[in-house]
Coordinates of C-alpha atoms and ligand atoms in Angstrom, one line a residue:
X1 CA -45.9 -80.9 12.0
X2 CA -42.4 -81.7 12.1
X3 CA -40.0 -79.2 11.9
X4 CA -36.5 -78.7 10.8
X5 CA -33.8 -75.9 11.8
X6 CA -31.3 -74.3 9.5
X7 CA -28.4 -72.7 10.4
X8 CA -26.1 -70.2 9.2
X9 CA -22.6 -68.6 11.6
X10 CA -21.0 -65.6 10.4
X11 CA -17.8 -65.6 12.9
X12 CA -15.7 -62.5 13.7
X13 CA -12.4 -63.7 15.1
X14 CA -9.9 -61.2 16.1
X15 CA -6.7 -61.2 14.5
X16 CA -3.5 -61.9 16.6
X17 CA -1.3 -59.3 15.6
X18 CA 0.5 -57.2 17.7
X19 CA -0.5 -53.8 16.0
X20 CA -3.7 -52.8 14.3
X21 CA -4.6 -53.5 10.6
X22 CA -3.9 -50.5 9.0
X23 CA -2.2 -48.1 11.7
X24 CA 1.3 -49.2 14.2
X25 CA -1.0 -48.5 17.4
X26 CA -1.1 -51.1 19.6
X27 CA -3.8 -54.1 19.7
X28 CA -3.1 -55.3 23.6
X29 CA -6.4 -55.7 25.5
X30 CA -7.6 -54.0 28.5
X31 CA -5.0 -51.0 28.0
X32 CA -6.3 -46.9 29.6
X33 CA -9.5 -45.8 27.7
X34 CA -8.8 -43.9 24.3
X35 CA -4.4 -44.5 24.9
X36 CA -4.7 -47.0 22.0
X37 CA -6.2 -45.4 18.6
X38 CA -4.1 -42.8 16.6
X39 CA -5.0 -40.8 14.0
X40 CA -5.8 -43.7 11.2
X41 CA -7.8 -45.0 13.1
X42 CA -9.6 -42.2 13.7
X43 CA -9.5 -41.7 10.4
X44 CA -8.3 -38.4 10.6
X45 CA -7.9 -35.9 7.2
X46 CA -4.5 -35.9 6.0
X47 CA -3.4 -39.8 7.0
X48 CA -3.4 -43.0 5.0
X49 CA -4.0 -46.6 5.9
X50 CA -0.8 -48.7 5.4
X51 CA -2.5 -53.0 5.5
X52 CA -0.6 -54.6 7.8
X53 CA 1.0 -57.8 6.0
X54 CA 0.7 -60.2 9.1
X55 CA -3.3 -59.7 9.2
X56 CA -3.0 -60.8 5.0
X57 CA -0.9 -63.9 6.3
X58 CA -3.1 -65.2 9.2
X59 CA -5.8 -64.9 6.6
X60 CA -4.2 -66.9 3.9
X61 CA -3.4 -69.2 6.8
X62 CA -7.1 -70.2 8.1
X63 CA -8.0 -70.1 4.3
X64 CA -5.4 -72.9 3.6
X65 CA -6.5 -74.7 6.9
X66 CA -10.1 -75.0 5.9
X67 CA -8.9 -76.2 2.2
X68 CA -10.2 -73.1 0.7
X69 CA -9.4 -71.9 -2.5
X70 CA -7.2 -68.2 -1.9
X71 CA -8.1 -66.0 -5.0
X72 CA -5.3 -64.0 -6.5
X73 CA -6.6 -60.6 -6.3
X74 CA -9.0 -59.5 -2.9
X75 CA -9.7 -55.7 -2.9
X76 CA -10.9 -53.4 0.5
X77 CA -14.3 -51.5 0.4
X78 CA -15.9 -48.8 2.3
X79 CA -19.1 -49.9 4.7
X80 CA -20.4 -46.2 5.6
X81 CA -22.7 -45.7 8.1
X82 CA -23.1 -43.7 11.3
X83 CA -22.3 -44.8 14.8
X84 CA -20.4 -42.9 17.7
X85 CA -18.0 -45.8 18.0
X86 CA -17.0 -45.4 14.6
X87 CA -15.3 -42.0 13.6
X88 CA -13.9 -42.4 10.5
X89 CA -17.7 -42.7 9.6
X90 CA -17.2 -46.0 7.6
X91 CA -15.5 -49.7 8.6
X92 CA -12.7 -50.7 6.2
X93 CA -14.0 -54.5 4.9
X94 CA -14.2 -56.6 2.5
X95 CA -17.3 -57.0 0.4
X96 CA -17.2 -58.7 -3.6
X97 CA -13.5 -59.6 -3.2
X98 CA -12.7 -61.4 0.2
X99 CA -9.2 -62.8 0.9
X100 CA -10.4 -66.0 0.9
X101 CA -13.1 -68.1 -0.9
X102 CA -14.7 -71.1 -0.2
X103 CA -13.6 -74.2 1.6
X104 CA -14.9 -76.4 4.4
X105 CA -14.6 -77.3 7.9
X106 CA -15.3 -80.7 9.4
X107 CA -17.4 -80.7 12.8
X108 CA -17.5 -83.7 15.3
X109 CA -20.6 -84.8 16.4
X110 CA -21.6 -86.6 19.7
X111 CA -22.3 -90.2 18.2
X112 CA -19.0 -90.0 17.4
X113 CA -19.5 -89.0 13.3
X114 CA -18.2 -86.3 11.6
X115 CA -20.1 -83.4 9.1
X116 CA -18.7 -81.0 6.9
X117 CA -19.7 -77.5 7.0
X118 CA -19.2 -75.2 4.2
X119 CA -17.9 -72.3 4.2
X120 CA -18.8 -69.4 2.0
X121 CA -15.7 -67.0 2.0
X122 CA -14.2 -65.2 5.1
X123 CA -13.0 -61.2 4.5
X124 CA -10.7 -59.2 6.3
X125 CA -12.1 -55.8 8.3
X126 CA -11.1 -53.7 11.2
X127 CA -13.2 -53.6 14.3
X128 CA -14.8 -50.9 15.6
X129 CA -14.7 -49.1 19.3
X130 CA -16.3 -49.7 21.7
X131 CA -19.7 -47.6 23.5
X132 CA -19.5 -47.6 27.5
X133 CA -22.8 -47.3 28.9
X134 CA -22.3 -48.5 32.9
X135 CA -19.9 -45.8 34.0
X136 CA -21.4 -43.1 33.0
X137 CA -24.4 -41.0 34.2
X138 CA -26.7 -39.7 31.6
X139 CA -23.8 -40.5 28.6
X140 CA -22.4 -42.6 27.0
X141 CA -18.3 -42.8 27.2
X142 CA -16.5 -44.2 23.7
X143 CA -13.6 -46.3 24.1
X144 CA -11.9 -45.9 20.2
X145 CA -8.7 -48.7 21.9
X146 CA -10.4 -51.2 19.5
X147 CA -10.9 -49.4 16.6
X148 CA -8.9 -50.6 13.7
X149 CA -8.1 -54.3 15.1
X150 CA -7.9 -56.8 12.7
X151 CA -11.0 -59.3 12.2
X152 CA -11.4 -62.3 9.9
X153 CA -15.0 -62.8 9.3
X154 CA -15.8 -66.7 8.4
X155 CA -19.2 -67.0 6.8
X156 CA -20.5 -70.3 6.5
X157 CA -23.1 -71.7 4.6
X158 CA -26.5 -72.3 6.1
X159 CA -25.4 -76.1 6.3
X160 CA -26.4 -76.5 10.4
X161 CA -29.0 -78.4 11.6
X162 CA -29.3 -78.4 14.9
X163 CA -28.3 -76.1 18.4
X164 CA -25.5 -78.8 18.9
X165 CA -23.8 -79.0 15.2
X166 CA -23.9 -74.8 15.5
X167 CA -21.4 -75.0 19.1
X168 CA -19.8 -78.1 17.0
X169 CA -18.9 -75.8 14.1
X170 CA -18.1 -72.9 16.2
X171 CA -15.6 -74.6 18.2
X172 CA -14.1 -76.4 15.2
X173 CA -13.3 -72.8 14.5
X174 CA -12.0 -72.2 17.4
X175 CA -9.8 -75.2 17.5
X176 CA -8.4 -74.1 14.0
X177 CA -7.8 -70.6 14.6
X178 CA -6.4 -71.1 17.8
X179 CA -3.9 -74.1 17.1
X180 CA -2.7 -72.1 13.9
X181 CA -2.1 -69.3 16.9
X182 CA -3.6 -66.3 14.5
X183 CA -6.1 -65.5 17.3
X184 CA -6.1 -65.8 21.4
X185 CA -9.9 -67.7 20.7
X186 CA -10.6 -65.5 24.2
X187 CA -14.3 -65.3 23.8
X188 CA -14.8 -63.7 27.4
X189 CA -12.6 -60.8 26.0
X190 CA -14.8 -60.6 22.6
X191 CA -11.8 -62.2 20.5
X192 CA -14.6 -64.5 18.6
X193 CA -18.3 -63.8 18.8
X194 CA -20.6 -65.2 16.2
X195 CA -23.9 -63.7 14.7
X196 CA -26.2 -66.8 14.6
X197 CA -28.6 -66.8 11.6
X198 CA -31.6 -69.2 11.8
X199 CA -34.8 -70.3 10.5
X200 CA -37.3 -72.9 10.1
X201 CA -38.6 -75.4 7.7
X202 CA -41.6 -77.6 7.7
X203 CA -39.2 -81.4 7.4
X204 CA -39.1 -82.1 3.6
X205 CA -39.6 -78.8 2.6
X206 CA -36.5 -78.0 0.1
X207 CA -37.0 -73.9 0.6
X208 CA -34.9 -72.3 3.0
X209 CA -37.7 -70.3 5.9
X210 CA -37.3 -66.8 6.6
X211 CA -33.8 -66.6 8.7
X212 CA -33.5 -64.6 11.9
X213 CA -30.0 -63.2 12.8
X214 CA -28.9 -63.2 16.6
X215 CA -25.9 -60.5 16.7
X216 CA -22.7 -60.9 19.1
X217 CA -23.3 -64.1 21.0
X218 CA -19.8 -64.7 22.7
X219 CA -19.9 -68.4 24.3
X220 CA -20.4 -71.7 23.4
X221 CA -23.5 -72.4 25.9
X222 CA -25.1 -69.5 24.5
X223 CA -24.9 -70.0 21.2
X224 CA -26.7 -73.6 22.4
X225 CA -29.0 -71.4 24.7
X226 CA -30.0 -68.6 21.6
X227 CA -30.6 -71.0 19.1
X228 CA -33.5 -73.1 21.0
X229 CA -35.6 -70.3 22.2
X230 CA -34.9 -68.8 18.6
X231 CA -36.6 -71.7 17.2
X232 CA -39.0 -72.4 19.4
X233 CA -40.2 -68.6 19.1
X234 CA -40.0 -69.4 15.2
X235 CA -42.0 -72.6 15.6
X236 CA -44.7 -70.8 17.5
X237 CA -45.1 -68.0 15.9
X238 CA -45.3 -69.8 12.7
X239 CA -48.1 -72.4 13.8
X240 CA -49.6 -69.1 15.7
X241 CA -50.6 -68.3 11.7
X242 CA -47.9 -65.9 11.8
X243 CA -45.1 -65.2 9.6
X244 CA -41.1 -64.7 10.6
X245 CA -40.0 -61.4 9.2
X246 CA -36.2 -61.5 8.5
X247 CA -34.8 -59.1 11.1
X248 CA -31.8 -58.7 13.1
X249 CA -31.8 -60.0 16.9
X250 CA -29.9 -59.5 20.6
X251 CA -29.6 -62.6 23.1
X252 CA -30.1 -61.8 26.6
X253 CA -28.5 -64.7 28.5
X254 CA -30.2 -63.2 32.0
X255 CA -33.5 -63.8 30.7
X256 CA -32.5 -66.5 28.4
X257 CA -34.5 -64.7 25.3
X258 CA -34.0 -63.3 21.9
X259 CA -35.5 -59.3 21.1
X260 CA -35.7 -57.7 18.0
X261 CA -33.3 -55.4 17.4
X262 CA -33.9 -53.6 13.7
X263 CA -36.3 -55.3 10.8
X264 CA -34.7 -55.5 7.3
X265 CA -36.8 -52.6 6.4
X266 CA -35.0 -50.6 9.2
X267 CA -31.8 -51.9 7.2
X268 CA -28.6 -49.6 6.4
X269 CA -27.6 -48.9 2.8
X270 CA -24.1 -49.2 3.3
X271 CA -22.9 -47.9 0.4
X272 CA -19.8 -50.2 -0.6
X273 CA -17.4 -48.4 -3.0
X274 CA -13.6 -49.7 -3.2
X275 CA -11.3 -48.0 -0.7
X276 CA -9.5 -45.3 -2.9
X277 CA -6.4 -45.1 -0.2
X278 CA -5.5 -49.0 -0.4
X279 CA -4.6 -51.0 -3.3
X280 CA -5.7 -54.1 -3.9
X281 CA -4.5 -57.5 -2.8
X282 CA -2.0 -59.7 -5.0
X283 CA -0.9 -63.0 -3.9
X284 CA 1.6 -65.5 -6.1
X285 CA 1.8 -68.8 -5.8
X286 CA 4.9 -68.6 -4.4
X287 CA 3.6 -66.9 -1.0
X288 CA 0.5 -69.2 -0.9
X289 CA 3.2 -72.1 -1.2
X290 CA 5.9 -70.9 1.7
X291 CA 2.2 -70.3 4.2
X292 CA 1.6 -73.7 3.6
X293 CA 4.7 -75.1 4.0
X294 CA 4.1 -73.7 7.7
X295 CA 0.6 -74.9 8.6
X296 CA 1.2 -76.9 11.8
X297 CA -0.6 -80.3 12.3
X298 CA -4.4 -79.2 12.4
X299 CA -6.7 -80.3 14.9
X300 CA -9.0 -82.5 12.2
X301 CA -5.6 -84.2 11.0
X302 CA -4.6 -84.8 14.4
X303 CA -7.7 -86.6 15.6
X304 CA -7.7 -88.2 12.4
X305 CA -3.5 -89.8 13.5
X306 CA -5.0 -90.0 17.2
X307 CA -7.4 -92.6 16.1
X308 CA -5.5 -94.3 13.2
X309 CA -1.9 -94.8 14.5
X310 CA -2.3 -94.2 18.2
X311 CA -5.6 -96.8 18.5
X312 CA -7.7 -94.3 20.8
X313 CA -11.4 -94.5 20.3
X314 CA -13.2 -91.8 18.3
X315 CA -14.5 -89.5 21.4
X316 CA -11.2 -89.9 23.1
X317 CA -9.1 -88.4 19.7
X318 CA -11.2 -85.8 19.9
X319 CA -11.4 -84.6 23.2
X320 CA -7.7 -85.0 23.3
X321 CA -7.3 -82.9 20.2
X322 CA -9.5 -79.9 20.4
X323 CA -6.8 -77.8 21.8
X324 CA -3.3 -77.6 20.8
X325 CA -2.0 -77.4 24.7
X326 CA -4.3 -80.5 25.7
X327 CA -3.0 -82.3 22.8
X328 CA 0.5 -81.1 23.2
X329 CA 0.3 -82.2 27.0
X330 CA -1.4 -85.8 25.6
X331 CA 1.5 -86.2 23.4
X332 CA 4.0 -85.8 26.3
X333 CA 2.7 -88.3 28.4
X334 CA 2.7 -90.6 25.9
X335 CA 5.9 -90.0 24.9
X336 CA 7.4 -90.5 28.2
X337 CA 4.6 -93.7 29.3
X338 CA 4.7 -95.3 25.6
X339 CA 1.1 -96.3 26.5
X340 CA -1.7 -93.9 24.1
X341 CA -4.7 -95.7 25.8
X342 CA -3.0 -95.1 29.6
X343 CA -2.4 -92.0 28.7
X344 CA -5.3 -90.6 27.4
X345 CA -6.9 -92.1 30.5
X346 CA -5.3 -90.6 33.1
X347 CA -5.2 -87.1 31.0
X348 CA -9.1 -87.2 30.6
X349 CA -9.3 -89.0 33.9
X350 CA -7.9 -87.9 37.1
X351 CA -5.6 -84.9 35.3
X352 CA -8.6 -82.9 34.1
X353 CA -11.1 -83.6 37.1
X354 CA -8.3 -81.8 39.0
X355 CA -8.4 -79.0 36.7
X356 CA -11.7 -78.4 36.4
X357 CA -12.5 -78.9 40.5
X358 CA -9.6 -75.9 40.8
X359 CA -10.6 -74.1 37.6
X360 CA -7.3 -74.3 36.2
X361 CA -6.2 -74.3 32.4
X362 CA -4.2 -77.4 31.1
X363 CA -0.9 -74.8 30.9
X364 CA -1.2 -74.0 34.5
X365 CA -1.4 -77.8 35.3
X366 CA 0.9 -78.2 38.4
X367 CA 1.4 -81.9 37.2
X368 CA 3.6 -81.3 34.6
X369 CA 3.4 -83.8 31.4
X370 CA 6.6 -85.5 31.8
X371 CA 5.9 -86.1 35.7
X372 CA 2.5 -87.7 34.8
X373 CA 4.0 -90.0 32.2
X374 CA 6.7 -91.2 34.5
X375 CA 3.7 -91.8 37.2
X376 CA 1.9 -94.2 34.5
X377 CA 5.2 -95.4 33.7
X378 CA 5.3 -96.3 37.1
X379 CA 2.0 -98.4 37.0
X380 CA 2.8 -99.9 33.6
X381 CA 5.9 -101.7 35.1
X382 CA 3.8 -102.8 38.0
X383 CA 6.2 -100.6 40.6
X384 CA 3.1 -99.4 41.9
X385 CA -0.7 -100.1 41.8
X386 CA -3.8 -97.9 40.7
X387 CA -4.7 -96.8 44.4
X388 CA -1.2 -96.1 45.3
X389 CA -0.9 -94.2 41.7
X390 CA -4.0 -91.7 42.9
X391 CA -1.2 -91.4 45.9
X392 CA 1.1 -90.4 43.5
X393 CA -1.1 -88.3 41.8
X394 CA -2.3 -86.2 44.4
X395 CA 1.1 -86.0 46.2
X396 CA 2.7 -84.5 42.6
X397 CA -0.6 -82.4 42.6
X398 CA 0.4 -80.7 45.7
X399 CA 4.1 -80.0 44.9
X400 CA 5.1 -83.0 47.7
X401 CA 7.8 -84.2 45.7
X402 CA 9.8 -83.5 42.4
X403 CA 8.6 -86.7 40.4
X404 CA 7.0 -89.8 41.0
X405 CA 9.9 -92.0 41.8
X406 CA 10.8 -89.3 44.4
X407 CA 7.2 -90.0 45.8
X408 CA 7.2 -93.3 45.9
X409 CA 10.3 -93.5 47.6
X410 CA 9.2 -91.1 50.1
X411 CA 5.9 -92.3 51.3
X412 CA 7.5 -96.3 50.4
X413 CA 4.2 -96.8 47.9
X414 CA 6.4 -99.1 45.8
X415 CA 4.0 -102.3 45.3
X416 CA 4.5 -105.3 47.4
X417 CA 4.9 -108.6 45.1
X418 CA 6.7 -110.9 47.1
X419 CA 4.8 -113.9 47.5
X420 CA 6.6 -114.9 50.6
X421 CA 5.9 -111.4 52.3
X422 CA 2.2 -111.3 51.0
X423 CA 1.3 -114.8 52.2
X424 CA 2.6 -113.8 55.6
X425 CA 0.3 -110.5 55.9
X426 CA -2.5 -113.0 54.9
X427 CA -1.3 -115.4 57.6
X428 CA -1.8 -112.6 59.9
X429 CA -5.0 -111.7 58.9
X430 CA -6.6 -114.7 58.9
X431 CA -5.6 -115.7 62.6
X432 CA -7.0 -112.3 63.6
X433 CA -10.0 -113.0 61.8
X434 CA -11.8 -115.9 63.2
X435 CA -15.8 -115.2 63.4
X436 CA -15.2 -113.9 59.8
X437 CA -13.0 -117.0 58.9
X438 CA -15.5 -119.2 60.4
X439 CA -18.7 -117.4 58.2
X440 CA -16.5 -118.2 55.3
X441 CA -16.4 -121.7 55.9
X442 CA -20.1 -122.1 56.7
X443 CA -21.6 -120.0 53.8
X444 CA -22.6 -121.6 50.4
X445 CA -20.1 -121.9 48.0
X446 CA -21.5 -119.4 45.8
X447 CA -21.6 -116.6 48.5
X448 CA -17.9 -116.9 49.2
X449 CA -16.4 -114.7 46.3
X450 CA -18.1 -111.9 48.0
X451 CA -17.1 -112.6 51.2
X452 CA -13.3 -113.2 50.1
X453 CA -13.5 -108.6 50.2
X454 CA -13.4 -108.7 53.5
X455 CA -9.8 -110.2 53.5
X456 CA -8.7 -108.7 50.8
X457 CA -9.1 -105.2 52.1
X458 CA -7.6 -106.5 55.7
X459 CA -4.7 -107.2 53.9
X460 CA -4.6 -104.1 51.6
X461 CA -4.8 -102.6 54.3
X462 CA -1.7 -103.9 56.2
X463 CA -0.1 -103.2 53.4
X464 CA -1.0 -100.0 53.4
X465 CA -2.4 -99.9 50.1
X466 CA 1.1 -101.3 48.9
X467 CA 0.6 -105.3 48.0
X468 CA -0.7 -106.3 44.6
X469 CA -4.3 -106.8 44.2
X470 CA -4.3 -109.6 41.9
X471 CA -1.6 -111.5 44.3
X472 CA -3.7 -110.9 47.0
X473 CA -6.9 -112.0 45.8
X474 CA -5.6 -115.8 44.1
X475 CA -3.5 -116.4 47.4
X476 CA -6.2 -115.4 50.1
X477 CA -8.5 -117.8 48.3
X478 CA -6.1 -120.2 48.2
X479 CA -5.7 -120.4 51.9
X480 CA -9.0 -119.6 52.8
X481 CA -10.0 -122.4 50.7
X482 CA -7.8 -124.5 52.5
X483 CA -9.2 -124.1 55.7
X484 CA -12.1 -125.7 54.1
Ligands
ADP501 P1 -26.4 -61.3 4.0 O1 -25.8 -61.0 2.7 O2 -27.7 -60.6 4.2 O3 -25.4 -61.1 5.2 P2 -25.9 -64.0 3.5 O4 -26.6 -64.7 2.4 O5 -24.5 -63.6 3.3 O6 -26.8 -62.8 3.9 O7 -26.0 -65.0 4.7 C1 -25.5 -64.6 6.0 C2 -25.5 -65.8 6.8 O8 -26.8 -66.3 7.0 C3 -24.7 -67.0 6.2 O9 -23.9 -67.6 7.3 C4 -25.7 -67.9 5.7 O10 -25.3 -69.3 5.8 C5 -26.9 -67.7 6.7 N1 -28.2 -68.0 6.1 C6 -28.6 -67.5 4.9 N2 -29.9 -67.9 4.7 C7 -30.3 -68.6 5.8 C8 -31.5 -69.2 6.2 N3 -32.6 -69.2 5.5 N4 -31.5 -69.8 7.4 C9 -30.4 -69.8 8.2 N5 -29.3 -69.3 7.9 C10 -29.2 -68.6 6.7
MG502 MG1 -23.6 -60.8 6.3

């Protein structure tokens, strides 16, 4: 039996704003336990929530980036139920009218093709606190600093097919969110985490299966990671004779499993009503049109240009464009080389192996962009060759000089072309060479283009690294072959 997997992401992303969604208490992470929530958020007697207009705008701004229709009116309603972490004894969210309605994102695969995922609507809500278990002997400690921070839920449509187009999606969404700069995308700090819905279908078969739902998985790799033992566990069970009951999941990345965490049975009635204390939601056209007018260049658009009027290839746009600082750095270099295809090389190339071997971001780079462009610059105009360039590289890499020109200048890497000066270092070499000079004459034709190596690092080398490759190779086989 063949068997196909459907998926479905409901994304929490938190908002950026610098206060909470309905109080003026700060949102700033990792602040004293419990120095962070006042009394709306608590939702003490007495107080009122006042919606906090930059939460509406970031909204309105990932609805316009994912082409979604905005409705005019969205209204707030009360999800009551019981949990220590929440003490106003209901989360403020949006259930029948969300702020925005439904548009699509497009995902880039790994053969280089593109998919579009749907998305259902995303709604507005404030986040809970948090429950600290590891301090605490015999309690639990609650940590309210969270409560009332703004989240924009994206729901998607169950449009996913495999473990790899669920990461795609979710990192198209963090791309988006994160070059519109309405969230930090820091998923080690909880600022996105995904519930994973998933189920399986005999291939063919038009029904939707019974979906599982894996709550709070906050990384990429483990989205990957949840997803196959989820189906495989599915799959089994299924060909077992059994049947997948639609319940509600945990991932436990130490023991790379999925456990059942409450059955729809065990389900809360939440109880929606409208919130009496806010009023709803009215947007003009006017508003919708000024948000617009400030979208910046979206990553989709920008791989789209990267491809089109720069010429890079299809996995090299978007690479270069799945975060605004790696696309902004990108951009620099070619600005300052004027070469897209150089540049994208040595971005992708020796700039990021260097990050990732030191674990550093592309903003903490300590090439900066307009120091690497002058360096390809620099091998674009032949000044210096690619070995000597790596010189370069590492030399800028290690704060030896200002800029490449300094460097060159310093360690005289500046690329020998003189014929005249060339042909004498191959002089040289060849009169200190003579068993090898002597094996070159004797060998068969078609073993001497190997052989010619030999020379050509001799003289490289004598150069210290400086003489042009090309130069060297036609005139060392020119005066090899002459000794013929
Ligand atoms: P609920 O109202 O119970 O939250 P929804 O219909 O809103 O359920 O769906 C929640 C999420 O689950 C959506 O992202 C949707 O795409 C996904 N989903 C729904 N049905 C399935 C299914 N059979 N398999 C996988 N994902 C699904
Ligand atoms: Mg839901």
């Amino acid at each position: 039996m063949q068997w196909e997997t459907v998926m479905g992401l409901e994304v929490h992303v938190q908002l950026a704003t610098h206060s909470k969604i309905f109080s003026g208490a700060s949102t700033a992470f990792g602040a004293e336990p419990n120095s962070q929530a006042c009394a709306v958020d608590l939702g003490l007697p007495g107080v009122l929530p006042v919606l906090n207009e930059q939460a509406v705008a970031m909204a309105v701004q990932f609805g316009l980036a994912v082409h979604a229709d905005i409705p005019e009116v969205s209204v707030f309603d009360r999800k009551n139920y019981f949990y220590p972490d929440l003490p106003k004894g209901y989360q403020t969210s949006q259930m029948y009218h969300p702020i925005v309605g439904p548009g699509e994102v497009e995902i880039a695969l790994d053969d280089d093709t593109t998919k579009r995922i749907r998305i259902h609507h995303a709604h507005l809500e404030e986040d809970a606190g948090k429950s600290l278990h590891e301090d605490f002997h015999g309690m639990t400690g609650i940590d309210l600093n969270r409560a009332g921070t703004p989240l924009l839920e994206i729901v998607s449509e169950p449009d996913m097919r495999s473990a790899k187009e669920a990461a795609a999606y979710l990192k198209a969404i963090h791309s988006i969110v994160t070059y519109l700069g309405i969230s930090d995308g820091n998923m080690a700090e909880g600022s996105m985490r995904c519930d994973v819905n998933v189920s399986v279908r005999p291939k063919g078969q038009e029904a939707f299966g019974t979906r599982a739902e894996i709550k709070n998985v906050n990384s990429f790799r483990f989205v990957e990671r949840a997803i196959a033992f989820e189906v495989e566990r599915q799959i089994e069970l299924i060909e077992d004779g059994g049947k997948v009951v639609q319940e509600t999941r945990l991932f436990d990345p130490e023991r790379d499993e999925t456990r059942s965490m409450r059955t729809k049975e065990e389900a809360n009635d939440y109880r929606y009503f409208p919130c009496p204390d806010l009023l709803p939601v009215v947007l003009d056209q006017a508003y919708l049109d000024h948000l617009r007018s400030q979208l910046p260049e979206l990553p989709a658009e920008k791989r789209e240009r990267f491809q089109q009027a720069l010429g890079l290839s299809a996995y090299d746009a978007s690479v270069l464009s799945a975060s605004r600082e790696m696309a902004e750095y990108f951009e620099a270099v070619h600005r300052a080389c004027g070469d897209a295809k150089q540049a994208a090389n040595w971005v992708q190339g020796e700039l990021s192996g260097a990050l990732n071997r030191e674990n550093l971001s592309i903003t903490n780079s300590p090439v900066t962009a307009s120091q690497l462009g002058e360096l390809v610059q620099r091998v674009l105009d032949d000044t210096i060759n690619g070995k000597a360039a790596k010189q370069v590289f590492q030399a800028l890499w290690h704060g030896e000089g200002a800029s490449a020109d300094a460097i060159i200048e310093a360690k005289g890497l500046k690329q020998v072309t003189d014929t005249g000066a060339i042909e004498a270092m191959i002089d040289q070499v060849i009169a200190d060479s003579p068993a090898q000079v002597a094996q070159y004459r004797d060998a068969e034709p078609e073993k001497r283009g190997k052989m010619i190596g030999y020379f050509v690092g001799q003289v490289m080398k004598a150069s210290r690294g400086t003489a042009n490759p090309q130069q060297v190779n036609g005139l060392l086989k020119e005066k090899l072959d002459a000794l013929l």
